[in-house]
Coordinates of C-alpha atoms in Angstrom, one line a residue:
Chain A
X274 CA 4.5 -10.2 17.9
X275 CA 5.4 -8.6 14.5
X276 CA 2.7 -6.6 12.8
X277 CA 3.4 -8.1 9.5
X278 CA 1.9 -11.3 10.7
X279 CA -1.3 -10.3 12.2
X280 CA -4.9 -10.1 10.2
X281 CA -6.2 -7.2 8.8
X282 CA -9.2 -7.2 11.8
X283 CA -6.3 -7.3 14.0
X284 CA -4.6 -4.6 12.7
X285 CA -7.5 -2.3 12.4
X286 CA -8.4 -2.6 15.9
X287 CA -5.2 -1.5 16.7
X288 CA -5.0 1.7 14.6
X289 CA -8.5 2.7 16.2
X290 CA -6.8 2.6 19.2
X291 CA -4.1 4.5 18.2
X292 CA -1.6 1.7 19.6
X293 CA 0.2 2.0 16.0
X294 CA 0.2 3.8 13.0
X295 CA -0.3 2.7 9.4
X296 CA 3.2 3.7 8.8
X297 CA 4.4 1.5 11.7
X298 CA 2.4 -1.5 9.5
X299 CA 3.9 -0.7 6.2
X300 CA 7.6 -0.7 7.5
X301 CA 7.0 -3.7 9.1
X302 CA 5.3 -5.6 5.8
X303 CA 8.4 -4.0 3.9
X304 CA 10.9 -5.5 6.6
X305 CA 9.1 -8.7 6.0
X306 CA 9.6 -8.5 2.3
X307 CA 13.0 -7.8 2.4
X308 CA 13.4 -10.7 4.6
X309 CA 11.8 -13.3 3.1
X310 CA 11.0 -12.7 -1.1
X311 CA 14.4 -13.6 -2.1
X312 CA 13.0 -17.0 -1.4
X313 CA 9.7 -16.5 -2.0
X314 CA 9.6 -14.5 -5.1
X315 CA 6.1 -13.3 -4.4
X316 CA 6.2 -10.0 -6.1
X317 CA 6.5 -8.6 -9.7
X318 CA 7.3 -5.1 -8.2
X319 CA 6.8 -3.3 -4.8
X320 CA 6.8 0.3 -4.2
X321 CA 7.9 1.1 -0.7
X322 CA 8.5 4.8 -0.8
X323 CA 4.8 5.4 -2.3
X324 CA 3.4 3.0 0.1
X325 CA 4.9 5.1 3.3
X326 CA 3.5 8.4 1.2
X327 CA 0.0 6.5 1.2
X328 CA 0.2 5.3 4.6
X329 CA 1.4 8.9 6.1
X330 CA -1.3 10.4 4.2
X331 CA -3.8 8.1 6.0
X332 CA -2.2 8.7 9.9
X333 CA -2.4 12.6 8.8
X334 CA -6.3 11.9 8.2
X335 CA -6.5 9.7 11.4
X336 CA -4.8 12.3 13.3
X337 CA -7.1 15.0 12.3
X338 CA -10.1 13.5 13.2
X339 CA -11.2 12.8 9.4
X340 CA -13.6 10.2 8.5
X341 CA -11.5 7.0 7.3
X342 CA -12.5 4.4 4.9
X343 CA -13.2 0.6 6.1
X344 CA -9.4 -0.6 5.2
X345 CA -7.6 2.6 6.7
X346 CA -3.7 1.7 6.8
X347 CA -4.0 -1.9 5.4
X348 CA -1.3 -3.4 2.8
X349 CA -2.7 -4.9 0.2
X350 CA -1.2 -6.6 -2.9
X351 CA -2.6 -6.5 -6.3
X352 CA -2.3 -9.7 -9.0
X353 CA -0.2 -8.2 -12.0
X354 CA -3.0 -8.3 -13.9
X355 CA -5.5 -5.4 -12.4
X356 CA -4.8 -1.8 -13.6
X357 CA -3.8 1.3 -11.3
X358 CA -2.8 4.3 -12.9
X359 CA 0.7 5.3 -13.4
X360 CA 1.8 1.5 -12.6
X361 CA 3.1 -1.2 -14.9
X362 CA 0.5 -3.8 -15.3
X363 CA 2.1 -6.7 -16.9
X364 CA 0.4 -9.6 -16.8
X365 CA 3.7 -11.2 -16.1
X366 CA 4.2 -11.2 -19.8
X367 CA 7.0 -9.8 -22.1
X368 CA 4.4 -8.4 -24.5
X369 CA 3.1 -6.0 -21.4
X370 CA 6.4 -5.5 -19.6
X371 CA 6.3 -1.5 -20.5
X372 CA 2.6 -0.9 -20.0
X373 CA 1.6 1.4 -17.4
X374 CA -2.1 1.3 -16.7
X375 CA -3.8 4.9 -17.7
X376 CA -6.9 4.1 -15.4
X377 CA -7.7 2.4 -12.4
X378 CA -9.6 -0.9 -12.2
X379 CA -13.3 -0.4 -10.7
X380 CA -11.6 -2.6 -7.8
X381 CA -8.6 -0.6 -7.3
X382 CA -10.7 2.7 -7.3
X383 CA -12.6 1.3 -4.4
X384 CA -9.7 0.3 -2.4
X385 CA -8.7 3.7 -2.8
X386 CA -11.9 5.0 -1.5
X387 CA -11.8 2.3 1.6
X388 CA -8.0 3.9 2.2
X389 CA -6.2 0.6 1.8
X390 CA -2.6 1.0 0.9
X391 CA -1.2 -0.3 -2.2
X392 CA 2.4 -2.1 -2.1
X393 CA 3.1 -3.6 -5.0
X394 CA 2.0 -6.2 -7.7
X395 CA 2.1 -9.9 -7.0
X396 CA 3.6 -12.3 -9.7
X397 CA 1.6 -14.3 -11.7
X398 CA 1.3 -16.7 -14.8
X399 CA 1.6 -15.1 -18.0
X400 CA -2.0 -13.9 -18.3
X401 CA -3.2 -15.8 -15.6
X402 CA -2.8 -19.1 -18.0
X403 CA -1.3 -21.6 -15.4
X404 CA -1.8 -23.1 -12.5
X405 CA 2.3 -23.2 -10.8
X406 CA 3.2 -19.6 -11.1
X407 CA 6.3 -20.5 -12.6
X408 CA 5.4 -19.2 -16.4
X409 CA 6.0 -15.3 -15.7
X410 CA 8.7 -13.1 -17.2
X411 CA 9.8 -12.4 -13.2
X412 CA 10.8 -16.0 -12.5
X413 CA 8.9 -18.7 -10.4
X414 CA 7.1 -18.0 -7.0
X415 CA 8.3 -20.6 -4.6
X416 CA 5.7 -22.0 -1.9
X417 CA 6.3 -20.4 1.5
X418 CA 5.6 -24.0 3.3
X419 CA 8.2 -25.8 0.8
X420 CA 10.2 -23.4 -1.7
X421 CA 10.8 -26.3 -3.8
X422 CA 7.2 -26.7 -4.5
X423 CA 5.2 -24.3 -6.6
X424 CA 2.4 -22.0 -4.8
X425 CA -0.5 -22.9 -7.4
X426 CA -1.5 -20.3 -9.9
X427 CA -2.1 -18.6 -11.9
X428 CA -2.5 -16.0 -8.4
X429 CA 0.5 -17.8 -6.6
X430 CA 2.1 -14.7 -6.3
X431 CA -0.8 -13.1 -4.3
X432 CA -1.2 -16.5 -2.7
X433 CA 2.7 -16.6 -1.4
X434 CA 2.6 -13.2 -0.6
X435 CA -0.4 -13.9 2.0
X436 CA 0.9 -16.8 3.4
X437 CA 4.8 -15.9 4.1
X438 CA 3.3 -12.4 5.8
X439 CA 4.4 -10.3 3.1
X440 CA 1.3 -8.9 2.5
X441 CA -2.0 -8.3 4.7
X442 CA -4.4 -8.8 2.1
X443 CA -4.2 -9.5 -1.6
X444 CA -6.4 -9.4 -4.5
X445 CA -6.2 -12.4 -7.3
X446 CA -8.3 -13.3 -10.3
X447 CA -10.2 -16.8 -10.9
X448 CA -10.9 -18.1 -14.2
X449 CA -10.4 -22.1 -13.3
X450 CA -9.6 -22.0 -10.0
X451 CA -6.6 -19.7 -10.0
X452 CA -7.4 -17.9 -6.4
X453 CA -8.6 -21.3 -4.9
X454 CA -6.2 -23.5 -6.2
X455 CA -3.1 -21.5 -4.4
X456 CA -5.0 -20.6 -1.8
X457 CA -5.1 -24.4 -1.1
X458 CA -1.6 -25.1 -1.8
X459 CA -0.4 -22.3 0.7
X460 CA -2.8 -22.8 3.7
X461 CA -4.6 -19.4 3.4
X462 CA -8.3 -18.3 2.4
X463 CA -9.3 -17.8 -1.2
X464 CA -12.6 -16.8 -2.4
X465 CA -13.9 -16.5 -6.0
X466 CA -17.3 -14.4 -5.9
X467 CA -20.2 -15.1 -7.9
X468 CA -19.6 -14.1 -11.6
X469 CA -20.8 -10.8 -11.5
X470 CA -20.6 -9.9 -8.0
X471 CA -17.4 -7.7 -8.5
X472 CA -16.7 -5.8 -11.3
X473 CA -14.1 -6.8 -14.0
X474 CA -13.5 -3.5 -15.3
X475 CA -9.7 -3.0 -15.4
X476 CA -9.0 -6.7 -14.9
X477 CA -6.8 -7.7 -18.3
X478 CA -9.3 -10.1 -20.0
X479 CA -8.2 -14.0 -20.2
X480 CA -11.5 -15.5 -20.1
X481 CA -14.7 -12.7 -19.9
X482 CA -17.5 -15.4 -19.4
X483 CA -15.5 -17.3 -16.3
X484 CA -13.4 -14.3 -14.9
X485 CA -13.5 -13.3 -11.5
X486 CA -11.7 -11.2 -9.0
X487 CA -11.2 -12.2 -5.5
X488 CA -9.6 -11.7 -2.1
X489 CA -7.0 -13.7 -0.8
X490 CA -6.5 -13.4 3.1
X491 CA -4.8 -14.9 6.1
X492 CA -8.4 -15.8 7.5
X493 CA -12.5 -15.9 6.7
X494 CA -13.2 -12.6 8.6
X495 CA -10.6 -10.7 6.5
X496 CA -12.1 -12.5 3.4
X497 CA -15.5 -11.0 3.8
X498 CA -13.9 -7.9 4.8
X499 CA -12.3 -7.6 1.7
X500 CA -15.1 -8.9 -0.3
X501 CA -17.5 -5.9 1.0
X502 CA -15.1 -3.5 0.0
X503 CA -14.8 -4.7 -3.6
X504 CA -18.1 -6.1 -4.5
X505 CA -21.1 -4.0 -5.8
X506 CA -22.9 -2.9 -9.1
X507 CA -20.5 -1.2 -11.7
X508 CA -22.2 0.4 -15.2
X509 CA -18.3 0.0 -16.6
X510 CA -19.0 -4.0 -16.8
X511 CA -22.1 -4.8 -18.6
X512 CA -21.8 -8.4 -16.9
X513 CA -22.0 -6.8 -13.4
X514 CA -25.2 -7.7 -11.0
X515 CA -27.3 -4.7 -10.0
X516 CA -26.9 -6.1 -6.3
X517 CA -27.2 -3.9 -3.1
X518 CA -24.1 -3.7 -0.9
X519 CA -24.0 -6.6 1.9
X520 CA -22.1 -6.8 5.0
X521 CA -20.6 -10.3 4.6
X522 CA -18.7 -9.8 8.4
X523 CA -22.0 -9.0 10.1
X524 CA -23.3 -13.0 9.5
X525 CA -20.2 -15.3 10.0
X526 CA -20.9 -15.8 13.5
X527 CA -24.3 -17.3 12.8
X528 CA -25.1 -21.1 13.6
X529 CA -24.6 -23.6 10.8
X530 CA -27.0 -25.3 12.8
X531 CA -29.4 -27.3 10.2
X532 CA -27.5 -26.2 7.1
X533 CA -27.6 -28.5 4.3
X534 CA -24.3 -29.5 2.8
X535 CA -23.5 -31.5 -0.2
X536 CA -21.1 -34.1 -0.5
X537 CA -20.4 -35.0 -4.6
X538 CA -19.7 -38.4 -4.7
X539 CA -17.6 -37.6 -8.1
X540 CA -15.4 -35.5 -6.2
X541 CA -14.0 -38.6 -4.0
X542 CA -12.6 -40.8 -7.1
X543 CA -9.6 -42.3 -8.2
X544 CA -6.5 -39.8 -8.3
X545 CA -7.8 -38.1 -5.4
X546 CA -4.8 -38.0 -3.1
X547 CA -5.3 -40.2 -0.1
X548 CA -4.3 -37.7 2.4
X549 CA -6.4 -34.9 0.9
X550 CA -9.2 -37.1 1.0
X551 CA -8.9 -38.4 4.7
X552 CA -8.7 -34.5 6.1
X553 CA -11.5 -33.4 3.8
X554 CA -13.6 -36.6 5.1
X555 CA -12.8 -35.1 9.1
X556 CA -13.6 -31.9 8.0
X557 CA -16.8 -32.7 6.8
X558 CA -17.3 -34.7 10.4
X559 CA -16.2 -31.6 12.1
X560 CA -19.2 -29.9 10.5
X561 CA -21.6 -32.2 11.1
X562 CA -20.7 -32.3 14.7
X563 CA -21.6 -28.6 14.7
X564 CA -24.9 -29.3 13.4
X565 CA -24.8 -29.2 9.8
X566 CA -26.8 -32.0 7.9
X567 CA -24.3 -33.9 5.7
X568 CA -26.3 -35.1 2.5
X569 CA -25.1 -37.2 -0.6
X570 CA -25.1 -35.7 -3.6
X571 CA -24.4 -36.2 -7.5
X572 CA -22.9 -33.9 -10.0
X573 CA -23.1 -36.4 -13.0
X574 CA -20.9 -34.0 -15.5
X575 CA -18.0 -33.6 -13.7
X576 CA -15.6 -35.6 -15.4
X577 CA -16.2 -33.6 -18.7
X578 CA -15.7 -30.1 -16.7
X579 CA -11.8 -29.9 -17.7
X580 CA -12.5 -30.8 -21.4
X581 CA -15.5 -27.9 -21.7
X582 CA -13.3 -25.4 -19.7
X583 CA -10.4 -25.8 -22.1
X584 CA -12.3 -25.0 -25.1
X585 CA -14.5 -22.2 -23.8
X586 CA -11.2 -20.6 -21.9
X587 CA -8.9 -21.1 -25.0
X588 CA -11.7 -19.7 -27.5
X589 CA -12.4 -16.8 -25.5
X590 CA -8.7 -16.4 -24.6
X591 CA -7.6 -16.3 -28.5
X592 CA -10.1 -13.5 -28.9
X593 CA -9.2 -11.5 -26.2
X594 CA -5.5 -11.5 -27.0
X595 CA -6.0 -10.7 -30.2
X596 CA -5.3 -6.7 -29.4
X597 CA -1.7 -7.5 -28.3
X598 CA -0.2 -6.7 -31.7
X599 CA 2.2 -4.5 -31.1
X600 CA 0.3 -1.3 -32.5
X601 CA -1.4 0.1 -28.7
X602 CA 0.6 -1.2 -26.1
X603 CA 3.8 -2.5 -24.1
X604 CA 6.5 -4.4 -26.4
X605 CA 7.0 -4.4 -30.4
X606 CA 9.5 -6.3 -32.4
X607 CA 12.6 -4.3 -33.1
X608 CA 12.6 -4.9 -37.1
X609 CA 9.9 -5.8 -39.4
X610 CA 9.2 -5.1 -43.2
X611 CA 5.4 -4.4 -43.0
X612 CA 2.6 -4.3 -40.7
X613 CA 1.7 -8.0 -40.9
X614 CA 5.4 -8.9 -40.8
X615 CA 5.1 -6.5 -37.4
X616 CA 2.1 -8.6 -36.0
X617 CA 3.4 -12.1 -36.2
X618 CA 7.2 -10.9 -34.9
X619 CA 5.8 -9.0 -32.0
X620 CA 3.5 -11.9 -31.0
X621 CA 5.7 -14.9 -31.7
X622 CA 8.5 -12.9 -29.5
X623 CA 6.0 -11.5 -26.8
X624 CA 4.1 -14.4 -25.5
X625 CA 5.1 -17.2 -23.7
X626 CA 5.0 -21.0 -24.9
X627 CA 1.6 -21.7 -22.6
X628 CA 0.0 -18.4 -24.1
X629 CA 0.6 -19.5 -27.5
X630 CA -0.5 -23.1 -27.0
X631 CA -3.9 -21.2 -25.7
X632 CA -4.2 -19.1 -28.3
X633 CA -3.5 -22.1 -31.0
X634 CA -6.1 -24.0 -29.4
X635 CA -8.5 -21.5 -28.9
X636 CA -8.3 -20.6 -32.6
X637 CA -8.5 -24.0 -34.1
X638 CA -11.9 -24.6 -32.0
X639 CA -13.1 -21.6 -33.4
X640 CA -12.0 -21.8 -36.8
X641 CA -14.3 -22.8 -39.7
X642 CA -15.1 -26.2 -40.0
X643 CA -14.7 -26.9 -36.3
X644 CA -16.9 -24.6 -34.3
X645 CA -19.9 -26.7 -34.0
X646 CA -17.8 -29.7 -33.2
X647 CA -16.0 -28.1 -30.7
X648 CA -17.0 -24.4 -29.4
X649 CA -20.9 -25.3 -29.4
X650 CA -20.3 -28.3 -28.3
X651 CA -18.7 -27.3 -25.1
X652 CA -21.0 -24.6 -24.6
X653 CA -24.0 -27.2 -24.8
X654 CA -22.0 -29.7 -22.0
X655 CA -21.6 -26.0 -19.9
X656 CA -25.7 -26.2 -19.6
X657 CA -25.5 -29.7 -18.0
X658 CA -22.7 -28.5 -15.8
X659 CA -24.8 -25.7 -14.7
X660 CA -28.0 -27.9 -14.4
X661 CA -26.3 -30.3 -12.2
X662 CA -25.2 -27.6 -9.8
X663 CA -29.6 -26.3 -10.0
X664 CA -30.4 -30.0 -9.1
X665 CA -28.2 -30.2 -6.4
X666 CA -29.0 -26.8 -4.7
X667 CA -32.7 -28.0 -4.8
X668 CA -31.4 -30.5 -2.1
X669 CA -29.0 -28.6 -0.4
X670 CA -27.3 -25.1 0.7
X671 CA -23.7 -25.5 -0.2
X672 CA -21.3 -28.3 -1.5
X673 CA -18.2 -29.6 -0.2
X674 CA -15.6 -30.9 -1.9
X675 CA -11.5 -30.7 -1.7
X676 CA -10.1 -27.8 -3.4
X677 CA -7.3 -29.7 -5.5
X678 CA -6.2 -33.4 -6.0
X679 CA -3.1 -33.3 -4.1
X680 CA -1.2 -31.2 -2.2
X681 CA 1.7 -28.5 -3.8
X682 CA 3.4 -30.4 -6.4
X683 CA 7.5 -29.4 -7.2
X684 CA 8.3 -26.5 -9.1
X685 CA 8.7 -27.8 -12.8
X686 CA 7.2 -31.0 -12.2
X687 CA 4.0 -30.7 -14.6
X688 CA 5.4 -27.7 -16.8
X689 CA 6.2 -30.0 -20.0
X690 CA 3.1 -31.8 -19.5
X691 CA 0.1 -29.7 -20.2
X692 CA -2.8 -32.0 -20.0
X693 CA -1.5 -32.7 -16.7
X694 CA -1.6 -29.4 -15.6
X695 CA -4.8 -28.8 -17.0
X696 CA -6.4 -31.7 -14.8
X697 CA -4.8 -30.3 -11.5
X698 CA -7.7 -27.8 -11.7
X699 CA -10.5 -30.4 -12.0
X700 CA -12.1 -29.9 -8.5
X701 CA -12.2 -26.2 -9.3
X702 CA -13.5 -25.6 -12.7
X703 CA -16.9 -26.4 -12.7
X704 CA -17.8 -23.3 -10.1
X705 CA -16.6 -21.0 -13.3
X706 CA -18.5 -22.8 -15.9
X707 CA -21.7 -22.5 -13.5
X708 CA -20.4 -18.8 -12.4
X709 CA -20.9 -20.0 -8.6
X710 CA -19.3 -18.6 -5.5
X711 CA -16.4 -20.7 -4.1
X712 CA -14.0 -20.9 -1.1
X713 CA -10.9 -22.7 -0.3
X714 CA -9.8 -22.7 3.5
X715 CA -7.0 -24.8 5.2
X716 CA -8.2 -28.3 6.5
X717 CA -4.9 -29.6 7.3
X718 CA -1.5 -30.6 6.2
X719 CA -0.1 -33.8 4.6
X720 CA 2.5 -35.8 6.3
X721 CA 5.1 -34.0 4.7
X722 CA 3.9 -30.9 6.2
X723 CA 2.4 -28.9 3.0
X724 CA -1.4 -27.5 3.2
X725 CA -4.7 -29.0 2.1
X726 CA -7.5 -26.9 1.3
X727 CA -11.3 -27.4 1.0
X728 CA -13.7 -25.7 -1.1
X729 CA -17.3 -24.7 0.0
X730 CA -19.4 -24.2 -2.8
X731 CA -22.3 -22.0 -2.8
X732 CA -25.9 -20.9 -4.8
X733 CA -25.3 -17.7 -7.2
X734 CA -24.8 -14.9 -4.5
X735 CA -24.6 -17.4 -2.1
X736 CA -21.4 -15.8 -0.4
X737 CA -22.8 -15.0 3.2
X738 CA -23.8 -19.1 3.5
X739 CA -20.2 -20.2 2.3
X740 CA -18.4 -17.6 4.3
X741 CA -20.6 -18.7 7.5
X742 CA -19.7 -22.2 7.0
X743 CA -16.0 -21.4 6.3
X744 CA -15.5 -19.3 9.5
X745 CA -17.2 -21.7 11.7
X746 CA -15.2 -24.7 10.2
X747 CA -11.8 -22.1 11.2
X748 CA -12.9 -21.0 14.4
X749 CA -13.1 -25.1 15.2
X750 CA -9.4 -25.9 14.0
X751 CA -6.4 -24.7 14.6
X752 CA -5.3 -24.0 11.1
X753 CA -5.7 -20.5 10.8
X754 CA -2.6 -19.9 13.3
X755 CA 0.1 -21.9 11.6
X756 CA 2.5 -20.2 9.8
X757 CA 5.2 -21.5 7.5
X758 CA 9.0 -21.0 8.7
X759 CA 10.9 -19.1 6.3
X760 CA 13.7 -17.9 8.4
Chain B
X220 CA -8.5 -36.9 -34.8
X221 CA -4.7 -36.2 -35.7
X222 CA -3.1 -32.8 -35.2
X223 CA -0.2 -32.2 -37.8
X224 CA 2.4 -29.8 -38.1
X225 CA 0.3 -28.4 -41.3
X226 CA -2.8 -27.7 -38.8
X227 CA -0.2 -25.9 -36.4
X228 CA 1.0 -24.1 -39.1
X229 CA -2.9 -23.1 -40.4
X230 CA -3.9 -22.0 -37.0
X231 CA -1.0 -20.0 -36.0
X232 CA -1.3 -18.2 -39.5
X233 CA -5.0 -17.5 -38.4
X234 CA -3.4 -16.5 -34.8
X235 CA -1.1 -14.3 -36.3
X236 CA 2.0 -16.4 -34.3
X237 CA 5.1 -17.5 -36.2
X238 CA 6.2 -21.0 -34.7
X239 CA 9.3 -22.2 -35.1
X240 CA 10.1 -25.9 -37.1
X241 CA 11.3 -27.3 -33.5
X242 CA 8.1 -25.6 -31.5
X243 CA 5.8 -26.8 -34.4
X244 CA 6.8 -30.5 -33.7
X245 CA 6.0 -30.4 -30.2
X246 CA 3.1 -28.0 -30.6
X247 CA 1.4 -30.6 -33.0
X248 CA 2.1 -33.5 -30.3
X249 CA 0.7 -31.5 -27.4
X250 CA -2.3 -29.9 -29.4
X251 CA -3.1 -33.8 -30.6
X252 CA -2.9 -35.1 -26.9
X253 CA -5.5 -31.9 -25.6
X254 CA -7.9 -32.2 -28.6
X255 CA -8.0 -36.3 -27.7
X256 CA -8.8 -35.6 -24.3
X257 CA -11.4 -33.0 -25.3
X258 CA -13.1 -35.5 -27.5
X259 CA -14.5 -37.3 -24.6
X260 CA -17.4 -34.6 -25.1
X261 CA -18.5 -36.4 -27.7
X262 CA -19.3 -39.2 -25.2
X263 CA -22.6 -37.0 -24.2
X264 CA -25.6 -36.5 -26.6
X265 CA -26.5 -33.2 -26.6
X266 CA -28.7 -32.6 -29.4
X267 CA -31.5 -31.4 -27.5
X268 CA -29.7 -29.3 -25.1
X269 CA -29.2 -25.5 -25.5
X270 CA -25.4 -23.9 -25.3
X271 CA -24.7 -21.4 -22.8
X272 CA -22.7 -18.7 -23.7
X273 CA -23.2 -16.8 -20.3
X274 CA -24.5 -17.6 -17.0
X275 CA -26.3 -14.3 -16.3
X276 CA -30.0 -13.8 -17.8
X277 CA -28.6 -10.4 -19.2
X278 CA -29.8 -9.2 -22.5
X279 CA -27.8 -6.2 -24.2
X280 CA -27.4 -3.5 -21.4
X281 CA -28.4 0.0 -22.9
X282 CA -27.1 3.4 -21.3
X283 CA -28.0 7.2 -22.6
X284 CA -26.3 8.0 -25.9
X285 CA -24.1 10.6 -23.8
X286 CA -20.7 12.0 -25.6
X287 CA -17.9 12.1 -22.6
X288 CA -14.6 13.0 -22.6
X289 CA -12.0 10.0 -21.8
X290 CA -9.5 12.0 -19.8
X291 CA -7.0 9.4 -20.0
X292 CA -6.5 9.3 -24.2
X293 CA -3.6 10.9 -24.5
X294 CA -2.0 8.9 -21.7
X295 CA -3.8 5.6 -23.6
X296 CA -2.0 6.9 -26.9
X297 CA 1.3 7.2 -25.0
X298 CA 1.2 3.8 -24.0
X299 CA 2.1 2.8 -27.7
X300 CA 5.5 2.1 -28.2
X301 CA 5.2 4.2 -31.2
X302 CA 3.2 7.4 -31.4
X303 CA 3.3 10.6 -33.1
X304 CA 1.1 13.1 -31.0
X305 CA -2.5 11.7 -30.8
X306 CA -1.6 9.0 -33.5
X307 CA -0.2 5.3 -33.5
X308 CA 2.7 4.8 -35.4
X309 CA 2.9 1.3 -37.6
X310 CA 5.1 0.1 -40.4
X311 CA 3.5 0.5 -43.9
X312 CA 0.4 -1.0 -44.5
X313 CA 0.6 -1.4 -48.2
X314 CA 3.3 -1.7 -50.8

């Protein structure tokens, strides 16, 4: 078996026994990238030379008997919005196309401490605004299961790279479903942690009250392992939760007997693909057979989540993206008559259409005379959505829903219809609004051989519970071993 | 509520974005469509509901006011498209 197709846990075992070296893993992963990435286009950039150097340093440490980090020698891909000193961090945008980060994101620093090997930056929708990974200066990423389909977004490059075995681990960011929806489309595991569990320092902001960094991995164990290595309190992020480190891998194997799983009726409505519905129902049945108690619940404000999200997220984005004005970073227009003209031209030339659309929408809902009608109203509905979950979690320990209303759609199918594209995040958005953890794991395949994802939502800081539930499901189903045929 | 091309102009000016005549037509239709959809929030009576800006019960986070040197400040300035030494260079601000 090729090293590139293994999980981090499998490779760590081989490394520990000195059966393989970090250099061999990195070489194997780059061979894979060279053979399939022309079809997938998962990366914004890769750096083989630097990755081999990092691997050699780790191999040397190992031979010298020096202490090693928990991910020593394991390749990881970063989403193109995570800062790593000296490397281009462009958010898939022309406006940052020449920007090189001048400091490490906290998650990057933690991965350096863990001795992980950085192989490159994964492609993404520009500024994480999209659900298809088509809106990037690096071109569209393709779904490894069917290259005419989108991998989902915005962390589509991270998800496709993991699914195509072009990396072992990847990090993404999730503002309205941007880790979980691509994980669902690509048949892998994607976890959005509780808001505040993972530091956002060094993540280029889209919507600060919703953004959260999380792992995209080949299985649930690796997800827990990567979360363990990136979570924890960070004084550089004022929204970081003061929490002691937790070993998520150590509680995965505990039984789910008696676990109360809520099924919200509002997620099984018209518009849900019938194959998705039937696979989720089978998954729920399997979890019941494993000892879980299945309880019907209601999340009555679900239908208002997308509208709430597109007011709050665009309002925050219009403010966050005001800093890109051609003065301090990246791109500046060639010619301008004065400062004002330079701002207008730089922003108009540097941002793509979807980013402009969201900045306009966000600016409008915050503008004089509309603030109460839109922004304040959305924040009030956000309270109602949070209360729905608080009430549900009185009765249950976690909640199961489909991750997305359909399997992967075709590339360019929804690109001209923003509202339809926004509605593809309908099942993931509420989780961000309420700041909860959510994981997507594969639960079946459609008749056209496209993966289907199941979402497990937890209480605040309930990662341990959702990972345990996901692990039990994974170990009782064959989906973890299934791979796309890209050759 | 209709979202006109004039609204696009007004909002784009606030956001410091220039929108071409062709894009203006497209954006007006798309934004009207999106605003019509988000207006469904008005079905809910929220008069007695507190707004949620943030899900964590965090208040201001203070730290000791200690002077620290940012080791990356020179590198940060050098990321600007135009700079002189430790200053950003911009076009004329006043005529």
